[in-house]
Amino acid sequence: MVDLKGQYSKIKEVVDSSIAEVLDSTAYINGPKVHEFQKNLESYLNVKHVIPCANGTDALQIAMMGLNLKPGDEVITADFTFAATVEVIALLQLTPVLVDVDPVSFNIDIEAIKKAITPKTKAIVPVHLFGQCANMEAIMAIAEEHNLYVIEDNAQAIGATYTYSNGKKAKAGTIGHVASTSFFPSKNLGCYGDGGAIFTNDDDLAHYIRGIVNHGMYERYHHDVVGVNSRLDSIQAAVLDAKLPHLDTYNKARRNAARAYNKAFENHENILIPSGNDTCKGICDICDCHVFHQYTLRLKNTNRDPLVKHLNDNGIPCGVYYPIPLHLQKAYKDSRYKEDDFKVTNQLVEEVISLPMHTELDDEQIEFITSTVINFVNSNS
Ligand SMILES: *Cc1c(COP(=O)(O)O)cnc(C)c1O
């Protein structure tokens, strides 16, 4: 699904020397590299505060801890996402409220959010799924009306740009009250181990969160709040700082691959291509609305699982993100949920298939992948 080795070989010298600097300095934890990367990411995103931490799941949890949400508070999030999003809500003894998604963008459905709001609702967690921002303008308006926090789960969309209806632009993860991201190796900006970060424009919240990630300390050995230990290590920061200047190029390469995939699949009656915004379908480099963390098709009139097997038999990796809706997972079942409220997710889990998507895909590979998919679908639908 990814080609981390191909990507590494192109930047090996810079990455290796950046890592060697850390080894020489022995500043393995909270070294200067961590601070450098933090500053560089702040300026890339145009956000006031980046707080590095150990992984994307921690980032989400810490963001929620920073908002002082209390047990029993309801947090609305999407039914169609990676489990980390709902996991941390439950772990903090908040009440997850899963809602359906939009069939075109795969992102949290705005009407479903409105329907799910109760007097106990305290926050909304939109996930910018597969590299495309949720409808942040509508979500921020709902949040303002009901006095809710918005925590962006930006693990899959770092570098994407959100354009407001008035033309104003902002990077994904800088729109809500706070955001989290992951630097897991296969993410759009991935390190060579685990890593994550929290973003916010709120000075007080940033200060509070900087203490939470460090055992609740604001002054050495004074523990003012219950915190956690969540750090980005200096070697990972060195890798990330070497890769950050390439992020836009990487995201462009992903869009190039998406454009080639789209060209092969568009107008196929049983293959629905992913969509970006209405005008560009996500594949222009101008609005930057989609960074294709995943390239995900919907199959019509075709059984997906035999296609998955056929692709694997032909040496083509593929993924099903996600095969089971969160509301049907044992850990997150809730008697309040009605199947009727999850029509879209229930359908997507049957239809979606994600094809290889990374920065090193070439035309020949894409041609092999697309023709293998099309031939199978044509003879099996
Ligand atoms: C990857 C991911 C996470 C978790 O990130 P980790 O660094 O693996 O903890 C959270 N949310 C979403 C949507 C993700 O894709």
Coordinates of C-alpha atoms and ligand atoms in Angstrom, one line a residue:
M1 CA 0.0 0.0 0.0
V2 CA 3.0 2.3 0.6
D3 CA 6.6 2.5 -0.6
L4 CA 8.5 3.9 2.4
K5 CA 11.8 2.5 1.1
G6 CA 11.5 4.2 -2.3
Q7 CA 10.6 7.5 -0.5
Y8 CA 13.5 7.1 1.9
S9 CA 16.1 6.4 -0.8
K10 CA 15.5 9.9 -2.3
I11 CA 16.1 11.8 0.9
K12 CA 18.4 9.3 2.6
E13 CA 21.4 11.7 3.0
V14 CA 19.4 14.4 4.7
V15 CA 17.5 12.1 6.9
D16 CA 20.6 10.1 7.9
S17 CA 22.6 13.3 8.7
S18 CA 19.7 14.7 10.7
I19 CA 19.5 11.5 12.7
A20 CA 23.2 11.4 13.2
E21 CA 23.1 14.9 14.6
V22 CA 20.7 13.7 17.3
L23 CA 22.9 10.7 18.0
D24 CA 26.0 12.9 18.4
S25 CA 24.2 15.4 20.6
T26 CA 22.7 12.6 22.8
A27 CA 19.7 14.9 23.3
Y28 CA 17.3 12.0 22.7
I29 CA 14.4 13.4 24.6
N30 CA 13.1 16.9 24.0
G31 CA 16.3 17.8 22.2
P32 CA 16.6 20.9 19.9
K33 CA 15.3 18.8 16.9
V34 CA 11.9 18.5 18.6
H35 CA 11.7 22.3 19.1
E36 CA 12.9 23.0 15.5
F37 CA 10.4 20.6 14.0
Q38 CA 7.6 22.1 16.2
K39 CA 8.5 25.7 15.0
N40 CA 8.7 24.6 11.3
L41 CA 5.4 22.8 11.5
E42 CA 3.8 25.9 13.2
S43 CA 4.9 28.1 10.3
Y44 CA 3.9 25.5 7.6
L45 CA 0.4 25.2 9.1
N46 CA 0.1 28.9 10.1
V47 CA -1.0 27.8 13.5
K48 CA 0.2 29.4 16.8
H49 CA 0.9 26.2 18.7
V50 CA 2.1 22.7 17.8
I51 CA 2.6 20.4 20.8
P52 CA 4.4 17.3 19.7
C53 CA 3.5 14.0 21.5
A54 CA 4.0 10.3 21.2
N55 CA 1.3 9.2 18.7
G56 CA -1.9 10.3 17.1
T57 CA -4.1 8.4 19.6
D58 CA -2.4 10.2 22.5
A59 CA -2.8 13.5 20.6
L60 CA -6.6 13.0 20.5
Q61 CA -6.8 11.9 24.1
I62 CA -4.7 14.9 25.3
A63 CA -6.7 17.3 23.2
M64 CA -9.8 16.1 25.0
M65 CA -8.1 16.2 28.4
G66 CA -7.1 19.8 27.6
L67 CA -10.8 20.8 27.2
N68 CA -11.6 19.5 30.6
L69 CA -14.4 17.3 29.4
K70 CA -16.1 15.4 32.2
P71 CA -17.3 11.8 32.5
G72 CA -20.8 11.6 30.9
D73 CA -20.2 14.5 28.5
E74 CA -21.3 13.5 25.1
V75 CA -18.9 13.7 22.2
I76 CA -20.2 13.3 18.7
T77 CA -18.0 11.6 16.1
A78 CA -18.2 9.7 12.8
D79 CA -19.2 6.0 12.7
F80 CA -16.9 5.5 9.7
T81 CA -13.4 6.1 10.9
F82 CA -10.4 4.4 12.6
A83 CA -11.3 3.2 16.1
A84 CA -8.8 5.5 17.8
T85 CA -11.2 8.3 17.5
V86 CA -13.9 6.7 19.6
E87 CA -11.5 4.8 21.8
V88 CA -10.1 7.8 23.5
I89 CA -13.6 9.2 24.0
A90 CA -14.6 6.1 25.8
L91 CA -11.3 5.8 27.7
L92 CA -11.9 9.2 29.3
Q93 CA -15.3 8.0 30.3
L94 CA -17.0 10.5 28.0
T95 CA -20.0 9.2 26.1
P96 CA -19.3 8.6 22.4
V97 CA -22.2 9.4 20.1
L98 CA -21.5 7.9 16.7
V99 CA -23.3 9.4 13.7
D100 CA -23.5 8.6 10.0
V101 CA -21.3 10.0 7.3
D102 CA -21.9 11.6 3.9
P103 CA -21.8 9.1 1.0
V104 CA -19.8 11.5 -1.3
S105 CA -17.1 12.7 1.0
F106 CA -17.2 9.8 3.5
N107 CA -17.0 12.6 6.2
I108 CA -19.3 13.2 9.2
D109 CA -22.8 14.1 8.1
I110 CA -23.9 17.6 9.1
E111 CA -27.6 16.8 9.5
A112 CA -26.7 13.7 11.6
I113 CA -24.7 15.9 13.9
K114 CA -27.6 18.3 14.4
K115 CA -29.9 15.4 15.2
A116 CA -27.5 14.0 17.8
I117 CA -27.1 17.1 19.9
T118 CA -28.5 16.9 23.4
P119 CA -28.0 19.1 26.5
K120 CA -25.1 16.8 27.4
T121 CA -23.2 17.3 24.1
K122 CA -19.9 19.0 24.7
A123 CA -17.8 18.4 21.6
I124 CA -17.7 17.3 18.0
V125 CA -14.8 15.3 16.6
P126 CA -14.8 15.6 12.8
V127 CA -12.3 13.2 11.2
H128 CA -10.8 14.5 7.9
L129 CA -11.1 11.0 6.4
F130 CA -8.8 9.7 3.6
G131 CA -7.2 13.2 3.2
Q132 CA -10.2 15.5 2.8
C133 CA -11.6 18.0 5.2
A134 CA -15.0 17.6 6.7
N135 CA -17.4 20.4 6.2
M136 CA -15.7 22.6 8.8
E137 CA -17.7 25.7 8.1
A138 CA -21.0 24.0 8.9
I139 CA -19.5 22.2 11.9
M140 CA -18.1 25.4 13.4
A141 CA -21.4 27.1 13.0
I142 CA -23.2 24.2 14.8
A143 CA -20.5 24.4 17.5
E144 CA -21.0 28.1 18.0
E145 CA -24.7 27.8 18.2
H146 CA -24.6 25.1 20.8
N147 CA -21.5 26.1 22.6
L148 CA -19.5 23.0 21.7
Y149 CA -15.8 22.3 21.2
V150 CA -14.5 21.1 17.9
I151 CA -11.5 18.7 17.9
E152 CA -10.3 17.9 14.4
D153 CA -8.8 14.4 14.0
N154 CA -6.3 15.4 11.3
A155 CA -4.4 12.1 11.3
Q156 CA -5.2 11.6 7.6
A157 CA -5.2 15.1 6.1
I158 CA -2.0 16.9 7.1
G159 CA -1.2 19.5 4.4
A160 CA -4.7 19.7 3.0
T161 CA -6.3 23.1 2.6
Y162 CA -9.8 24.0 3.5
T163 CA -11.5 26.7 1.6
Y164 CA -14.4 28.6 3.2
S165 CA -17.4 29.8 1.1
N166 CA -16.0 33.3 1.1
G167 CA -12.7 32.1 -0.4
K168 CA -10.7 32.3 2.9
K169 CA -8.3 29.3 3.3
A170 CA -6.9 27.4 6.2
K171 CA -4.8 24.3 6.7
A172 CA -6.6 21.2 7.9
G173 CA -6.2 21.0 11.7
T174 CA -6.2 24.8 12.3
I175 CA -9.9 25.5 12.2
G176 CA -11.4 23.8 15.2
H177 CA -10.5 24.7 18.8
V178 CA -7.9 22.0 18.8
A179 CA -6.7 19.3 16.5
S180 CA -4.6 16.1 16.6
T181 CA -2.4 14.4 14.0
S182 CA -0.4 11.3 13.7
F183 CA 3.1 10.8 12.2
F184 CA 2.7 7.0 11.9
P185 CA 5.0 5.9 9.1
S186 CA 2.2 5.4 6.5
K187 CA 0.5 8.8 7.2
N188 CA 1.1 11.6 4.7
L189 CA 3.8 13.0 7.0
G190 CA 5.2 9.9 8.6
C191 CA 8.2 9.3 10.8
Y192 CA 10.1 6.1 11.3
G193 CA 8.3 5.0 14.4
D194 CA 5.5 6.6 16.4
G195 CA 4.7 10.2 16.6
G196 CA 1.9 12.7 16.9
A197 CA 1.0 16.3 17.6
I198 CA -1.7 18.6 18.9
F199 CA -2.4 21.9 17.2
T200 CA -4.2 25.0 18.6
N201 CA -4.4 28.7 18.2
D202 CA -5.5 29.2 21.8
D203 CA -2.6 30.3 24.0
D204 CA -4.1 29.2 27.3
L205 CA -5.1 25.8 26.0
A206 CA -1.6 25.3 24.5
H207 CA 0.0 26.1 27.9
Y208 CA -2.4 23.7 29.6
I209 CA -1.7 20.9 27.1
R210 CA 2.1 21.4 27.3
G211 CA 1.7 20.5 31.0
I212 CA -0.6 17.6 30.4
V213 CA 1.9 15.9 28.0
N214 CA 4.5 16.2 30.7
H215 CA 3.0 14.6 33.8
G216 CA 0.9 17.7 34.6
M217 CA 4.0 19.7 35.3
Y218 CA 4.2 23.4 34.7
E219 CA 7.1 23.8 37.1
R220 CA 9.6 21.0 37.6
Y221 CA 8.3 18.5 40.1
H222 CA 5.1 20.5 40.7
H223 CA 2.2 18.4 39.4
D224 CA -0.8 20.7 39.1
V225 CA -3.0 18.4 37.1
V226 CA -3.2 14.7 36.3
G227 CA -1.2 14.4 33.1
V228 CA 0.4 11.7 30.9
N229 CA 3.8 11.0 29.5
S230 CA 3.6 11.6 25.8
R231 CA 6.7 12.7 24.0
L232 CA 7.9 12.9 20.4
D233 CA 11.5 11.6 20.5
S234 CA 14.3 13.6 19.0
I235 CA 15.2 11.0 16.4
Q236 CA 11.6 11.0 15.1
A237 CA 11.6 14.8 15.1
A238 CA 14.8 14.7 13.0
V239 CA 13.1 12.5 10.4
L240 CA 10.0 14.7 10.4
D241 CA 12.0 17.9 10.1
A242 CA 13.8 16.4 7.1
K243 CA 10.5 15.4 5.5
L244 CA 8.4 18.4 6.2
P245 CA 9.9 20.5 3.3
H246 CA 8.7 17.7 1.0
L247 CA 5.2 17.4 2.3
D248 CA 3.6 19.5 -0.4
T249 CA 5.5 17.6 -3.1
Y250 CA 4.4 14.3 -1.5
N251 CA 0.8 15.4 -1.4
K252 CA 1.1 16.5 -5.0
A253 CA 2.5 13.0 -6.0
R254 CA -0.5 11.5 -4.3
R255 CA -2.9 13.7 -6.2
N256 CA -1.1 12.8 -9.5
A257 CA -1.7 9.1 -8.7
A258 CA -5.4 9.9 -7.8
R259 CA -5.7 11.8 -11.1
A260 CA -4.4 8.7 -13.1
Y261 CA -6.7 6.4 -11.1
N262 CA -9.7 8.7 -11.8
K263 CA -8.9 8.8 -15.4
A264 CA -9.0 5.0 -15.7
F265 CA -12.2 4.6 -13.6
E266 CA -14.3 7.6 -14.3
N267 CA -17.6 6.8 -16.1
H268 CA -17.3 3.2 -15.2
E269 CA -20.9 2.2 -14.2
N270 CA -19.8 0.0 -11.3
I271 CA -16.9 1.9 -10.0
L272 CA -17.4 5.1 -8.1
I273 CA -14.3 7.3 -7.8
P274 CA -13.7 9.4 -4.7
S275 CA -14.7 13.0 -4.8
G276 CA -13.0 16.1 -3.6
N277 CA -14.9 19.4 -3.9
D278 CA -17.5 19.9 -6.6
T279 CA -15.3 21.6 -9.1
C280 CA -12.0 19.7 -9.1
K281 CA -13.0 16.3 -7.5
G282 CA -9.9 16.7 -5.4
I283 CA -7.4 16.2 -8.1
C284 CA -6.3 19.8 -9.0
D285 CA -3.2 21.2 -7.3
I286 CA -4.7 24.6 -7.0
C287 CA -7.2 24.3 -4.2
D288 CA -5.3 21.5 -2.4
C289 CA -8.6 20.2 -0.9
H290 CA -7.6 16.6 -0.9
V291 CA -4.3 15.0 0.0
F292 CA -5.4 11.4 -0.7
H293 CA -4.2 9.6 2.4
Q294 CA -6.3 6.8 0.8
Y295 CA -7.7 6.4 -2.7
T296 CA -11.0 4.7 -2.0
L297 CA -13.4 3.4 -4.5
R298 CA -17.0 2.3 -4.0
L299 CA -18.0 -0.8 -5.9
K300 CA -21.5 -1.2 -7.3
N301 CA -23.1 -4.6 -8.2
T302 CA -19.7 -6.3 -7.5
N303 CA -18.7 -8.4 -4.5
R304 CA -15.8 -6.7 -3.0
D305 CA -14.1 -9.6 -1.2
P306 CA -13.4 -11.7 -4.3
L307 CA -11.8 -8.6 -5.8
V308 CA -9.6 -8.1 -2.8
K309 CA -8.5 -11.7 -3.2
H310 CA -8.0 -11.3 -6.9
L311 CA -5.8 -8.2 -6.4
N312 CA -3.8 -9.9 -3.7
D313 CA -3.3 -13.0 -6.0
N314 CA -1.9 -10.6 -8.6
G315 CA 0.5 -9.0 -6.2
I316 CA -1.5 -5.8 -5.7
P317 CA -2.0 -4.8 -2.1
C318 CA -5.3 -3.2 -1.2
G319 CA -7.1 -2.3 1.9
V320 CA -10.7 -2.1 3.3
Y321 CA -11.0 1.0 5.4
Y322 CA -13.1 0.2 7.3
P323 CA -14.8 -3.2 7.2
I324 CA -17.0 -2.8 10.3
P325 CA -18.9 0.3 11.4
L326 CA -17.8 1.5 14.9
H327 CA -21.4 1.3 16.2
L328 CA -21.3 -2.5 15.6
Q329 CA -18.0 -3.1 17.3
K330 CA -18.3 -5.0 20.6
A331 CA -16.5 -2.3 22.5
Y332 CA -18.7 0.6 21.3
K333 CA -22.2 -0.9 21.0
D334 CA -24.9 1.2 22.6
S335 CA -28.5 0.3 22.9
R336 CA -29.4 3.8 21.9
Y337 CA -28.2 3.3 18.3
K338 CA -30.7 2.4 15.6
E339 CA -29.5 0.7 12.4
D340 CA -31.6 3.1 10.4
D341 CA -29.4 6.0 11.6
F342 CA -26.3 4.4 9.9
K343 CA -27.5 3.7 6.4
V344 CA -24.5 5.2 4.7
T345 CA -21.9 3.7 6.9
N346 CA -23.6 0.3 6.7
Q347 CA -23.4 0.5 2.9
L348 CA -19.9 1.9 2.7
V349 CA -18.4 -0.9 4.7
E350 CA -19.7 -3.3 2.1
E351 CA -18.5 -1.3 -1.0
V352 CA -15.2 0.4 -0.2
I353 CA -11.8 -0.7 -1.4
S354 CA -8.6 1.4 -1.1
L355 CA -5.9 1.0 -3.7
P356 CA -2.2 1.5 -3.2
M357 CA -1.6 5.2 -2.6
H358 CA 1.8 6.7 -1.9
T359 CA 4.4 9.1 -3.2
E360 CA 6.3 6.7 -5.4
L361 CA 3.6 5.2 -7.6
D362 CA 4.5 5.3 -11.3
D363 CA 2.3 5.1 -14.5
E364 CA 3.1 1.5 -15.2
Q365 CA 2.1 0.4 -11.7
I366 CA -1.1 2.4 -12.0
E367 CA -1.9 1.0 -15.4
F368 CA -1.4 -2.6 -14.0
I369 CA -3.6 -1.9 -10.9
T370 CA -6.4 -0.1 -12.8
S371 CA -6.6 -2.7 -15.6
T372 CA -6.6 -5.6 -13.1
V373 CA -9.5 -3.9 -11.2
I374 CA -11.5 -3.1 -14.3
N375 CA -11.1 -6.5 -15.9
F376 CA -12.3 -8.2 -12.7
V377 CA -15.2 -5.8 -12.2
N378 CA -16.3 -6.2 -15.8
S379 CA -16.4 -9.9 -15.7
N380 CA -17.9 -10.2 -12.2
S381 CA -20.7 -7.7 -12.0
Ligands
LIG1 C1 -3.8 6.8 12.3 C2 -5.0 7.4 12.9 C3 -5.1 7.7 14.3 C4 -4.1 7.3 15.3 O1 -2.8 7.6 15.1 P1 -1.7 6.7 15.8 O2 -0.5 7.5 15.6 O3 -1.6 5.4 15.1 O4 -2.0 6.6 17.3 C5 -6.2 8.4 14.8 N1 -7.2 8.7 14.0 C6 -7.2 8.4 12.6 C7 -8.4 8.9 11.8 C8 -6.1 7.8 12.1 O5 -6.1 7.5 10.8

